[in-house]
XYZ file of C-alpha atoms in Angstrom:
727
model
C -50.004 -32.026 -8.711
C -53.499 -31.591 -10.062
C -52.684 -28.053 -11.169
C -49.645 -29.192 -13.120
C -51.656 -31.877 -14.905
C -54.350 -29.411 -15.715
C -51.754 -26.901 -16.992
C -50.248 -29.671 -19.209
C -53.537 -30.660 -20.593
C -54.317 -27.013 -21.449
C -50.938 -26.523 -23.173
C -51.569 -29.670 -25.221
C -54.946 -28.374 -26.373
C -53.349 -24.988 -27.276
C -50.624 -26.686 -29.281
C -53.101 -28.782 -31.230
C -55.271 -25.805 -32.000
C -52.307 -23.845 -33.276
C -50.952 -26.753 -35.278
C -54.456 -27.300 -36.866
C -54.516 -23.598 -37.753
C -51.043 -23.924 -39.242
C -52.146 -26.867 -41.481
C -55.125 -24.790 -42.806
C -53.196 -21.673 -43.513
C -50.015 -23.274 -44.975
C -51.626 -25.019 -47.903
C -49.003 -23.665 -50.235
C -46.088 -24.706 -48.060
C -45.661 -28.509 -48.156
C -42.685 -28.507 -45.830
C -44.419 -26.564 -43.103
C -47.479 -28.895 -43.408
C -45.236 -31.902 -43.144
C -43.536 -30.403 -39.982
C -46.898 -29.677 -38.478
C -48.235 -33.205 -38.952
C -45.058 -34.744 -37.529
C -45.529 -32.556 -34.451
C -49.170 -33.587 -34.131
C -48.097 -37.287 -34.299
C -45.485 -36.682 -31.566
C -48.136 -34.991 -29.308
C -50.667 -37.776 -29.768
C -47.997 -40.382 -28.972
C -47.112 -38.656 -25.625
C -50.706 -38.174 -24.471
C -53.487 -40.663 -25.114
C -56.185 -37.988 -24.632
C -54.648 -35.829 -27.299
C -56.125 -37.922 -30.059
C -59.481 -37.579 -28.717
C -59.264 -33.843 -28.391
C -57.846 -33.635 -31.897
C -60.938 -35.620 -33.225
C -63.260 -33.279 -31.263
C -61.837 -30.148 -32.918
C -62.144 -31.625 -36.312
C -58.447 -32.276 -36.876
C -58.828 -35.921 -37.780
C -61.348 -35.292 -40.587
C -59.111 -32.396 -41.929
C -56.029 -34.573 -42.019
C -57.941 -37.359 -43.902
C -59.131 -34.830 -46.553
C -55.634 -33.343 -46.680
C -54.151 -36.882 -47.400
C -56.615 -37.238 -50.364
C -56.364 -33.738 -51.860
C -52.827 -32.672 -51.392
C -50.664 -32.643 -54.507
C -47.432 -33.257 -52.632
C -46.431 -36.840 -52.004
C -44.592 -36.007 -48.820
C -47.661 -34.279 -47.328
C -49.823 -37.389 -48.149
C -47.228 -39.736 -46.481
C -47.084 -37.543 -43.353
C -50.861 -37.277 -43.270
C -51.387 -41.070 -43.521
C -48.731 -41.731 -41.018
C -50.473 -39.286 -38.588
C -53.870 -40.882 -39.148
C -52.464 -44.387 -38.500
C -50.591 -43.404 -35.377
C -53.751 -41.629 -33.825
C -55.980 -44.505 -34.784
C -53.557 -47.065 -33.298
C -53.477 -45.152 -30.092
C -57.328 -44.554 -29.581
C -60.209 -46.874 -30.555
C -62.583 -44.061 -30.933
C -60.388 -42.461 -33.590
C -60.237 -45.882 -35.292
C -63.924 -46.175 -35.483
C -64.211 -42.480 -36.865
C -61.793 -43.371 -39.737
C -63.165 -46.765 -40.415
C -65.285 -45.756 -43.360
C -65.702 -47.166 -46.933
C -64.615 -43.706 -48.338
C -61.208 -43.896 -46.749
C -60.695 -47.597 -47.670
C -61.445 -46.631 -51.305
C -58.896 -43.791 -51.127
C -56.257 -46.278 -49.739
C -57.015 -48.683 -52.426
C -56.608 -46.100 -55.100
C -53.210 -45.139 -53.500
C -52.072 -48.828 -53.729
C -53.235 -49.458 -57.219
C -51.914 -46.179 -58.690
C -48.718 -46.684 -60.616
C -47.642 -43.104 -59.834
C -47.526 -43.774 -56.030
C -44.152 -44.305 -54.762
C -43.178 -47.136 -52.396
C -43.153 -45.064 -49.289
C -46.779 -43.799 -50.006
C -47.869 -47.432 -50.446
C -46.259 -48.418 -47.304
C -48.103 -45.576 -45.399
C -51.361 -46.673 -47.015
C -50.764 -50.363 -46.021
C -50.033 -49.153 -42.487
C -53.327 -47.258 -42.159
C -55.154 -50.350 -43.422
C -53.454 -52.581 -40.909
C -54.416 -50.240 -37.949
C -58.083 -49.917 -39.148
C -58.530 -53.699 -39.615
C -56.663 -54.848 -36.457
C -59.156 -56.250 -33.818
C -61.938 -54.765 -35.769
C -64.632 -56.920 -37.603
C -66.037 -53.941 -39.299
C -62.716 -53.170 -40.774
C -62.287 -56.632 -42.017
C -65.715 -56.481 -43.718
C -64.885 -53.098 -45.333
C -61.461 -54.318 -46.572
C -63.202 -57.028 -48.440
C -66.229 -55.189 -49.797
C -64.122 -52.328 -51.172
C -61.834 -54.657 -52.953
C -58.757 -53.580 -50.878
C -57.950 -57.177 -49.970
C -57.528 -58.061 -53.670
C -55.143 -55.136 -54.254
C -53.206 -56.387 -51.164
C -53.081 -60.007 -52.629
C -51.734 -58.491 -55.940
C -49.059 -56.693 -54.091
C -48.126 -59.891 -52.242
C -47.499 -61.557 -55.680
C -45.762 -58.658 -57.563
C -43.736 -56.533 -55.182
C -40.885 -58.991 -54.972
C -40.090 -60.119 -58.417
C -36.846 -62.036 -57.787
C -36.323 -64.999 -55.453
C -32.688 -63.825 -54.701
C -32.975 -61.052 -52.181
C -30.182 -58.559 -51.872
C -31.315 -56.479 -48.933
C -28.106 -54.397 -49.164
C -29.756 -52.636 -52.138
C -31.873 -49.701 -51.153
C -34.603 -50.341 -53.704
C -34.802 -53.966 -52.893
C -34.928 -53.149 -49.185
C -37.785 -50.694 -49.596
C -39.767 -53.246 -51.696
C -39.079 -55.864 -49.056
C -40.467 -53.653 -46.368
C -43.583 -52.990 -48.426
C -44.055 -56.808 -49.059
C -43.558 -57.449 -45.259
C -46.157 -54.913 -44.338
C -48.583 -56.457 -46.850
C -48.102 -59.960 -45.252
C -48.806 -58.404 -41.842
C -51.921 -56.712 -43.067
C -53.259 -59.951 -44.688
C -52.711 -61.655 -41.361
C -54.912 -59.272 -39.532
C -57.498 -59.412 -42.301
C -58.064 -63.176 -41.704
C -57.574 -63.403 -37.908
C -58.194 -61.713 -34.569
C -61.052 -61.891 -34.937
C -61.154 -64.917 -37.314
C -62.896 -64.150 -40.634
C -63.694 -67.194 -42.781
C -64.555 -65.295 -45.856
C -61.280 -63.464 -45.843
C -59.494 -66.764 -45.238
C -61.072 -68.132 -48.388
C -59.935 -65.160 -50.415
C -56.268 -65.272 -49.028
C -56.066 -69.044 -49.712
C -55.542 -68.165 -53.394
C -52.063 -66.965 -52.567
C -50.952 -70.487 -51.208
C -49.327 -71.540 -54.599
C -47.263 -68.371 -54.670
C -46.224 -68.715 -50.878
C -45.087 -72.264 -51.750
C -42.898 -71.122 -54.473
C -41.280 -68.587 -52.207
C -40.638 -71.236 -49.598
C -39.044 -73.647 -52.047
C -36.778 -71.009 -53.873
C -35.873 -68.661 -51.037
C -35.188 -70.271 -47.558
C -34.209 -67.058 -45.777
C -35.509 -66.099 -42.377
C -36.771 -62.774 -43.956
C -39.090 -64.794 -46.167
C -39.893 -67.808 -44.055
C -41.117 -66.055 -41.012
C -43.718 -63.674 -42.709
C -45.046 -66.499 -44.936
C -45.346 -69.025 -42.084
C -47.331 -66.404 -40.126
C -49.618 -65.882 -43.075
C -50.134 -69.560 -43.742
C -50.759 -70.376 -40.084
C -53.360 -67.687 -39.498
C -55.079 -68.381 -42.824
C -55.624 -72.137 -42.170
C -56.309 -71.825 -38.474
C -59.541 -73.399 -37.420
C -60.723 -73.764 -41.017
C -60.901 -77.206 -42.271
C -61.751 -76.204 -45.846
C -58.830 -74.046 -46.250
C -56.539 -76.685 -44.612
C -57.697 -79.184 -47.260
C -56.990 -76.715 -50.002
C -53.484 -75.965 -48.651
C -52.703 -79.778 -48.584
C -54.106 -80.213 -52.009
C -51.738 -77.613 -53.501
C -48.753 -79.355 -51.896
C -48.347 -76.840 -49.048
C -47.709 -79.478 -46.414
C -45.111 -81.236 -48.499
C -43.324 -77.951 -49.020
C -43.355 -77.165 -45.225
C -42.118 -80.772 -44.560
C -39.194 -80.214 -46.917
C -38.340 -76.809 -45.343
C -38.518 -78.242 -41.901
C -36.232 -81.222 -42.793
C -33.656 -78.782 -44.191
C -33.759 -76.480 -41.220
C -33.565 -79.326 -38.761
C -30.293 -80.541 -40.455
C -28.975 -76.934 -40.316
C -29.952 -76.511 -36.673
C -26.854 -78.529 -35.542
C -24.650 -75.713 -37.043
C -26.636 -72.497 -36.405
C -28.941 -71.469 -33.613
C -31.032 -69.345 -35.923
C -31.998 -72.447 -37.950
C -33.338 -74.193 -34.831
C -35.406 -71.168 -33.883
C -36.695 -70.962 -37.512
C -37.468 -74.656 -37.422
C -39.806 -74.056 -34.546
C -41.684 -71.412 -36.523
C -42.180 -73.910 -39.329
C -43.316 -76.562 -36.845
C -46.018 -74.234 -35.435
C -47.323 -73.720 -38.979
C -47.363 -77.478 -39.585
C -49.256 -78.002 -36.341
C -51.888 -75.333 -37.455
C -52.406 -77.316 -40.750
C -53.107 -80.651 -39.136
C -54.552 -79.693 -35.730
C -58.278 -79.852 -36.837
C -57.781 -82.934 -39.001
C -55.123 -85.424 -37.630
C -55.586 -87.650 -40.693
C -53.424 -85.142 -42.643
C -50.391 -86.420 -40.681
C -50.017 -89.184 -43.193
C -48.506 -86.680 -45.567
C -45.735 -85.921 -42.888
C -44.920 -89.634 -42.426
C -43.261 -89.632 -45.866
C -40.687 -87.167 -44.710
C -40.324 -88.828 -41.132
C -41.187 -85.463 -39.612
C -41.725 -87.029 -36.211
C -38.112 -88.181 -35.954
C -36.936 -84.764 -37.160
C -39.071 -83.085 -34.384
C -37.677 -85.400 -31.760
C -34.134 -84.444 -32.840
C -35.038 -80.780 -32.791
C -36.484 -81.269 -29.277
C -33.006 -82.128 -28.018
C -31.603 -78.850 -28.960
C -30.367 -77.113 -25.923
C -31.077 -73.542 -27.113
C -34.789 -74.089 -27.034
C -37.003 -72.710 -24.156
C -39.988 -74.456 -22.528
C -42.547 -72.698 -24.900
C -40.712 -73.813 -27.957
C -40.432 -77.417 -26.702
C -44.123 -77.308 -25.972
C -44.931 -76.412 -29.521
C -42.771 -79.349 -30.796
C -44.330 -81.976 -28.426
C -47.857 -80.666 -29.251
C -47.076 -81.078 -33.018
C -45.814 -84.585 -32.328
C -49.075 -85.274 -30.507
C -51.125 -84.087 -33.421
C -48.961 -86.104 -35.795
C -49.393 -89.335 -33.854
C -53.068 -88.815 -32.931
C -54.528 -90.739 -35.896
C -51.644 -92.062 -37.821
C -49.923 -95.319 -37.068
C -47.077 -94.601 -39.391
C -46.069 -91.650 -37.292
C -46.563 -93.636 -34.115
C -44.161 -96.270 -35.440
C -41.707 -93.518 -36.374
C -41.976 -92.261 -32.810
C -40.977 -95.740 -31.446
C -38.282 -96.146 -33.933
C -36.658 -92.826 -33.106
C -36.623 -93.613 -29.296
C -39.369 -91.030 -28.701
C -41.143 -92.962 -26.085
C -38.326 -92.835 -23.501
C -37.879 -89.119 -24.338
C -41.635 -88.424 -23.657
C -41.212 -90.412 -20.367
C -38.229 -88.290 -19.475
C -39.995 -85.020 -20.188
C -43.016 -86.311 -18.167
C -40.793 -87.278 -15.101
C -38.245 -84.432 -15.156
C -40.177 -81.342 -16.326
C -41.934 -79.030 -13.845
C -43.894 -77.353 -16.569
C -47.467 -78.330 -16.427
C -48.104 -77.603 -20.162
C -45.095 -79.787 -21.165
C -46.367 -82.630 -19.000
C -49.775 -82.481 -20.541
C -48.466 -82.468 -24.042
C -46.172 -85.490 -23.223
C -49.112 -87.283 -21.712
C -51.079 -86.582 -24.849
C -48.362 -88.181 -26.945
C -48.219 -91.242 -24.655
C -52.016 -91.618 -24.879
C -51.927 -91.581 -28.664
C -49.454 -94.455 -28.697
C -51.279 -96.558 -26.199
C -52.930 -98.917 -28.679
C -49.884 -99.437 -30.930
C -47.780 -100.081 -27.796
C -50.003 -103.014 -26.944
C -49.725 -104.385 -30.384
C -45.927 -104.043 -30.618
C -45.475 -105.553 -27.110
C -47.144 -108.699 -28.133
C -44.989 -109.406 -31.178
C -42.951 -107.209 -33.491
C -43.429 -109.586 -36.351
C -47.330 -109.591 -36.103
C -47.589 -105.861 -36.797
C -47.162 -104.877 -40.452
C -46.857 -101.615 -42.305
C -47.275 -103.055 -45.741
C -43.692 -104.090 -45.831
C -42.266 -107.365 -47.060
C -40.993 -109.982 -44.664
C -37.323 -109.358 -45.249
C -37.750 -105.646 -44.147
C -39.604 -106.659 -41.010
C -36.805 -109.179 -40.212
C -34.171 -106.448 -40.622
C -36.249 -104.238 -38.365
C -36.611 -106.866 -35.777
C -32.899 -107.443 -35.723
C -31.988 -103.774 -35.476
C -34.619 -102.734 -32.950
C -34.664 -105.359 -30.214
C -33.690 -102.663 -27.716
C -37.007 -101.069 -28.360
C -38.825 -103.922 -26.464
C -37.430 -102.513 -23.201
C -38.932 -99.123 -24.003
C -42.271 -100.605 -24.933
C -42.375 -102.456 -21.552
C -41.605 -99.106 -19.741
C -44.307 -97.471 -21.784
C -46.872 -100.119 -20.765
C -45.732 -99.583 -17.191
C -46.161 -95.824 -17.444
C -49.566 -96.127 -19.095
C -50.678 -98.701 -16.459
C -49.427 -96.445 -13.746
C -51.354 -93.522 -15.178
C -54.569 -95.547 -15.361
C -54.034 -96.857 -11.859
C -53.554 -93.402 -10.531
C -56.877 -92.286 -12.196
C -58.737 -95.181 -10.698
C -57.358 -94.565 -7.289
C -58.277 -90.923 -7.530
C -61.838 -91.765 -8.366
C -62.052 -94.409 -5.632
C -60.720 -91.885 -3.154
C -63.259 -89.285 -4.259
C -66.137 -91.748 -3.672
C -64.675 -92.809 -0.317
C -64.221 -89.260 0.804
C -67.908 -88.454 0.058
C -69.131 -91.615 1.922
C -66.938 -90.879 4.864
C -68.081 -87.227 5.122
C -71.755 -88.432 5.200
C -70.848 -91.031 7.746
C -69.016 -88.715 10.057
C -71.898 -86.031 9.622
C -74.529 -88.724 10.631
C -72.352 -89.712 13.695
C -71.964 -86.045 14.669
C -75.727 -85.499 14.516
C -76.484 -88.606 16.566
C -73.909 -87.455 19.220
C -75.413 -84.028 19.384
C -78.921 -85.369 19.767
C -77.727 -87.647 22.542
C -76.028 -84.791 24.247
C -79.171 -82.704 24.086
C -81.216 -85.549 25.668
C -78.616 -86.099 28.342
C -78.430 -82.349 29.104
C -82.284 -82.167 29.394
C -82.353 -85.183 31.619
C -79.594 -83.839 33.978
C -81.291 -80.365 34.264
C -84.727 -81.972 34.945
C -83.421 -84.520 37.502
C -85.798 -87.077 36.420
C -84.634 -90.736 36.831
C -86.693 -92.036 33.949
C -85.163 -89.490 31.575
C -81.750 -90.355 32.657
C -82.391 -94.121 32.213
C -83.772 -93.344 28.738
C -80.666 -91.351 27.816
C -78.329 -94.116 29.118
C -80.217 -96.772 27.113
C -80.012 -94.476 23.940
C -76.312 -93.974 24.348
C -75.743 -97.781 24.949
C -77.634 -98.357 21.614
C -75.320 -95.936 19.758
C -72.354 -97.495 21.416
C -73.295 -101.022 20.626
C -74.328 -100.260 17.045
C -71.138 -98.341 16.139
C -68.733 -100.592 18.044
C -70.315 -103.723 16.312
C -70.043 -102.019 12.899
C -66.467 -101.007 13.323
C -65.077 -103.994 15.278
C -66.416 -106.324 12.590
C -64.067 -104.605 10.114
C -61.019 -103.975 12.319
C -60.285 -105.431 15.603
C -59.045 -109.011 15.140
C -56.570 -109.267 18.129
C -55.773 -107.927 21.502
C -53.058 -105.541 20.261
C -55.574 -103.630 18.181
C -57.920 -103.347 21.147
C -55.063 -101.923 23.277
C -54.399 -99.313 20.512
C -57.985 -98.139 20.623
C -57.866 -97.836 24.366
C -54.744 -95.788 24.179
C -56.267 -93.325 21.640
C -59.164 -92.454 23.968
C -59.483 -88.750 24.778
C -58.025 -87.778 28.112
C -60.859 -85.243 28.710
C -63.284 -88.262 28.672
C -61.318 -89.934 31.290
C -61.463 -86.860 33.294
C -65.173 -87.010 33.468
C -65.161 -90.749 33.974
C -62.909 -90.551 37.001
C -64.641 -87.618 38.683
C -67.853 -89.650 38.617
C -69.910 -87.268 36.548
C -72.120 -88.334 33.572
C -70.877 -91.933 33.080
C -73.208 -92.285 30.214
C -71.611 -89.427 28.388
C -68.186 -91.029 28.864
C -69.295 -94.249 27.418
C -70.991 -92.740 24.347
C -68.073 -90.404 23.681
C -65.429 -93.058 23.953
C -67.335 -95.410 21.784
C -67.799 -92.771 19.056
C -64.080 -91.837 19.230
C -63.097 -95.479 18.924
C -65.319 -95.932 15.965
C -63.971 -92.820 14.257
C -60.460 -93.839 15.022
C -60.774 -97.319 13.510
C -62.660 -96.009 10.381
C -59.853 -93.559 9.948
C -57.143 -96.250 10.431
C -58.573 -98.888 8.093
C -60.682 -96.982 5.464
C -58.770 -93.877 5.069
C -55.268 -95.206 5.120
C -52.860 -93.110 2.954
C -55.667 -90.794 2.183
C -54.496 -87.524 3.688
C -50.871 -86.607 4.168
C -51.482 -84.037 6.990
C -49.655 -84.922 10.121
C -51.752 -85.886 13.206
C -49.697 -83.524 15.227
C -51.816 -80.752 13.953
C -55.063 -82.179 15.132
C -55.082 -79.786 18.205
C -53.726 -76.363 17.891
C -52.619 -73.915 20.415
C -55.295 -72.175 22.534
C -56.624 -68.975 21.007
C -55.783 -65.804 22.855
C -58.486 -64.330 25.068
C -59.947 -61.187 23.562
C -59.479 -58.090 25.662
C -62.053 -55.165 26.236
C -64.999 -57.400 25.559
C -68.236 -57.755 27.510
C -67.757 -59.954 30.596
C -69.985 -63.061 30.256
C -69.834 -66.152 32.375
C -68.674 -69.173 30.300
C -70.707 -72.367 30.060
C -69.013 -74.730 32.376
C -71.553 -77.467 31.851
C -69.685 -80.772 31.137
C -72.112 -81.642 28.501
C -71.317 -78.412 26.515
C -67.558 -78.842 26.969
C -67.685 -82.391 25.807
C -69.836 -81.641 22.821
C -67.167 -79.008 21.796
C -64.415 -81.543 22.204
C -66.241 -84.213 20.071
C -67.036 -81.713 17.293
C -63.451 -80.618 17.000
C -61.919 -84.058 17.315
C -64.233 -85.464 14.653
C -63.062 -82.721 12.246
C -59.567 -83.330 13.215
C -59.773 -87.069 12.514
C -60.684 -86.309 8.877
C -57.211 -84.641 8.457
C -55.096 -87.369 9.913
C -53.837 -90.687 8.735
C -52.822 -92.145 12.163
C -55.572 -91.949 14.486
C -54.110 -94.564 16.867
C -51.590 -92.104 18.031
C -52.027 -90.769 21.507
C -53.832 -87.372 21.350
C -52.257 -84.309 22.802
C -53.069 -83.523 26.446
C -55.584 -80.749 26.969
C -57.445 -79.253 29.815
C -60.551 -77.201 30.267
C -58.634 -74.043 30.016
C -57.342 -74.922 26.464
C -60.916 -75.392 25.082
C -62.516 -72.414 23.432
C -66.028 -72.785 24.957
C -67.504 -70.016 22.992
C -68.083 -67.581 25.797
C -66.010 -64.591 27.087
C -63.715 -65.435 29.938
C -62.344 -63.119 32.735
C -60.007 -63.359 35.722
C -62.823 -64.718 38.067
C -64.695 -67.403 35.915
C -61.453 -68.546 34.166
C -59.889 -69.305 37.603
C -62.957 -71.330 38.669
C -62.861 -73.229 35.364
C -59.218 -74.160 35.819
C -59.778 -75.294 39.521
C -62.819 -77.390 38.518
C -60.680 -79.374 36.036
C -58.763 -82.258 37.820
C -56.495 -82.679 34.760
C -54.552 -79.582 33.779
C -51.884 -78.985 31.117
C -48.423 -77.811 32.099
C -49.197 -74.256 31.168
C -52.397 -73.737 33.184
C -51.074 -75.827 36.082
C -48.332 -73.319 36.526
C -51.006 -70.551 36.459
C -53.179 -72.357 39.071
C -50.207 -72.912 41.430
C -49.042 -69.232 41.172
C -52.504 -67.948 41.891
C -52.894 -70.379 44.816
C -49.545 -69.108 46.265
C -50.578 -65.546 45.924
C -53.978 -66.125 47.618
C -52.392 -68.008 50.477
C -49.883 -65.195 50.998
C -52.809 -62.755 51.139
C -54.610 -64.900 53.664
C -51.557 -65.084 55.934
C -51.198 -61.215 55.769
C -54.852 -60.871 56.541
C -54.497 -62.830 59.652
C -51.607 -60.540 60.808
C -53.263 -57.328 59.642
C -57.036 -57.371 59.344
C -57.008 -54.149 57.355
C -55.922 -55.986 54.093
C -58.787 -57.430 52.097
C -58.984 -59.612 49.057
C -61.628 -57.259 47.549
C -61.546 -53.439 47.711
C -64.046 -51.661 49.970
C -66.707 -49.701 48.335
C -66.158 -45.885 48.590
C -68.866 -43.645 49.780
C -69.352 -40.493 48.138
C -69.090 -37.461 50.488
C -71.683 -34.835 49.782
C -73.745 -32.317 51.651
C -76.944 -34.272 51.297
C -78.380 -35.483 54.638
C -78.737 -39.228 55.233
C -80.925 -41.314 57.612
C -79.247 -43.589 60.161
C -79.821 -46.441 57.797
C -77.752 -44.720 55.101
C -80.708 -43.690 52.955
C -80.371 -40.313 51.279
C -82.991 -37.744 52.123
C -84.101 -35.065 49.643
C -84.376 -31.397 50.823
C -87.840 -30.046 50.174
C -87.996 -26.905 47.975
C -91.222 -25.160 47.602
C -92.462 -23.897 44.114
C -91.955 -20.239 43.515
C -94.512 -18.039 41.741
C -92.301 -18.042 38.673
C -92.205 -21.776 38.587
C -95.941 -22.055 38.773
C -96.225 -19.726 35.863
C -93.736 -21.764 33.934
C -95.711 -24.814 34.735
C -99.116 -23.512 33.564
C -97.634 -22.009 30.317
C -95.828 -25.364 29.616
C -99.080 -27.248 29.973
C -100.825 -24.814 27.761
C -98.220 -25.120 24.955
C -97.115 -28.730 25.255
C -99.766 -30.509 27.134
C -98.977 -33.175 29.699
C -95.381 -33.686 28.398
C -93.637 -33.123 31.708
C -90.060 -33.824 30.436
C -90.431 -31.223 27.753
C -91.760 -28.769 30.166
C -88.956 -29.437 32.632
C -86.306 -28.936 29.798
C -88.024 -25.890 28.358
C -88.180 -23.670 31.517
C -85.535 -22.775 34.019
C -86.924 -24.603 37.046
C -84.874 -24.939 40.254
C -82.074 -27.579 40.407
C -83.294 -30.930 41.564
C -86.706 -30.713 39.956
C -88.073 -33.810 38.266
C -90.876 -34.490 35.845
C -92.827 -36.364 38.607
C -92.597 -33.182 40.682
C -94.099 -31.039 38.074
C -96.988 -33.538 37.497
C -97.856 -33.666 41.157
C -97.747 -29.968 41.484
C -99.892 -29.462 38.600
C -102.637 -31.993 39.833
C -102.542 -30.402 43.213
C -102.983 -26.918 41.782
C -105.880 -27.885 39.473
C -107.736 -29.593 42.337
C -108.176 -26.350 44.177
C -111.483 -24.752 43.115
C -110.150 -21.201 43.452
C -107.008 -21.775 41.365
C -107.290 -20.388 37.852
C -104.597 -20.568 35.350
C -103.026 -17.344 34.394
């Protein structure tokens, strides 16, 4: 696979080299150069790395110079088209071409009267690619005066308001004009450029004339995109657009398109485009919404919202525009009520599953909160500078709005109530977590003292632990009972909710103090959960205790901690955590035994059986296991009585070897004298390695069975002799 990719890359490089040579040596053949440029464009489109290699071999600069110096128009067009495609495909090529020299050449092509329409289109295309997502390109297009030439083309390319796109010349002019609009859009936005926005704002009067005189989708869409991006996030440009009557023109276009939307689907889609442009004009300054109230834009938007062909994104744009219109304009708010917009927003809020739509609808309801309160008091007390007769007519015609206002108040009240409850629950949750953590720490400290007392066996320590546990019990029970237990039924519920494991230790007579402290803490936690955390967590109490975790295999065998204090500490910790996730703590807890509790130590077949037999209360699962084991062992005992050869544990096998043993079974080593060669090995090893007996033993071929100790003893014995001299 890699060889095939390498082969393709090599072929691509070879083709580009040959095509570049063809361009250089076919200067007199315009048709061959055009074909070579088209082929280069095709190769660069198929392989993203081709543009980089073409730049490395100098092809990009050569094509740029060819577009400037060639006398043939079709070669210039093909060269510009190739430059734009390569720059669009690779950002490094875009940076290489983004120079003031190229922008000046493109400006000359656009301003030259001898340039045909297709050459101007290719020039505009290259400018579009160089400026898109490039702040440097936006700066150069302004400094070289290219943006001024584009603005002039925007005004002059289309001379007549009546477009006949079936005419070939008109269609080519329209394509050039549309490309100019797209290029101006990238000059002012992405990234946003305030200076370019100021320059392009001079085209607003001309754009208004086109919107008024030619309401065709081919004109409305490009102009709305240009206006929306030019005024975006720029208050000064927005004010200028409104001052030249731009918002009035957009309102008139929107009213006309909304009336046509009942007949054609395209008009509804186009009305949404205009709506987005209107929203961009008033988003940063809601006071401009007063201009829209003259045309009752809010009612038109509500009618457009009911169109069945719109998707959720288009509905979101409409509702957001309604929110900006009603944010700081009482006239638009009243228009919303008058057009039954309030129940429509409530319907969107309750029925829609789209989070963005719900936020936009909530935004509209929040804007109308104050005026809803005013209108709910009295319809006649609120005035919009109208005479009394008009108000009477309004009151007579719109009595049914009172119900909607009441519903609106209920919805707003419900939203505020939910917010308050959420804040209260958050505070209670934090307090409850602090309370439970403190209780858990007290329990752990108590268990530590109890464990220390039981291990030491001191009566004084045991009495001290008992008194401490009684203090904790009396303090917690007094604090909780003062809040909750008011009758005998509640006391019975608390007794029923006690942990069965605690009863296990109580009835077995072990650690009575632990049972009291644990039961008291469990009751306190249960009461706190029942009365303070009611309706707080929706998780079912059936999930407090989970199934026992499986025993890991092939692990080191360690004896588990079967101390009752450790077991009970684990139970309390897990149940305290479990009580936080339940809303019904008075429910009887699931029955568990010691075998179901993960003690934190590894279990095996021996200590796990002891753990199960030591627990007087067993679950059904482990009860069956214990009974089966007892039956098996009893059967083995009976068979042992009949045949004494059968044992419960296997006998240890003795290894049979030729080594002699003593009557006691102790192995006896056979003595082997050191040979003369071994003595020489020993002295040579000490001479080279010193007293490193293991190294000497491993370095020389001593007899089998020799040990490092044997070498040391032999060397010391040899050196003690006065006549022994090392060889």
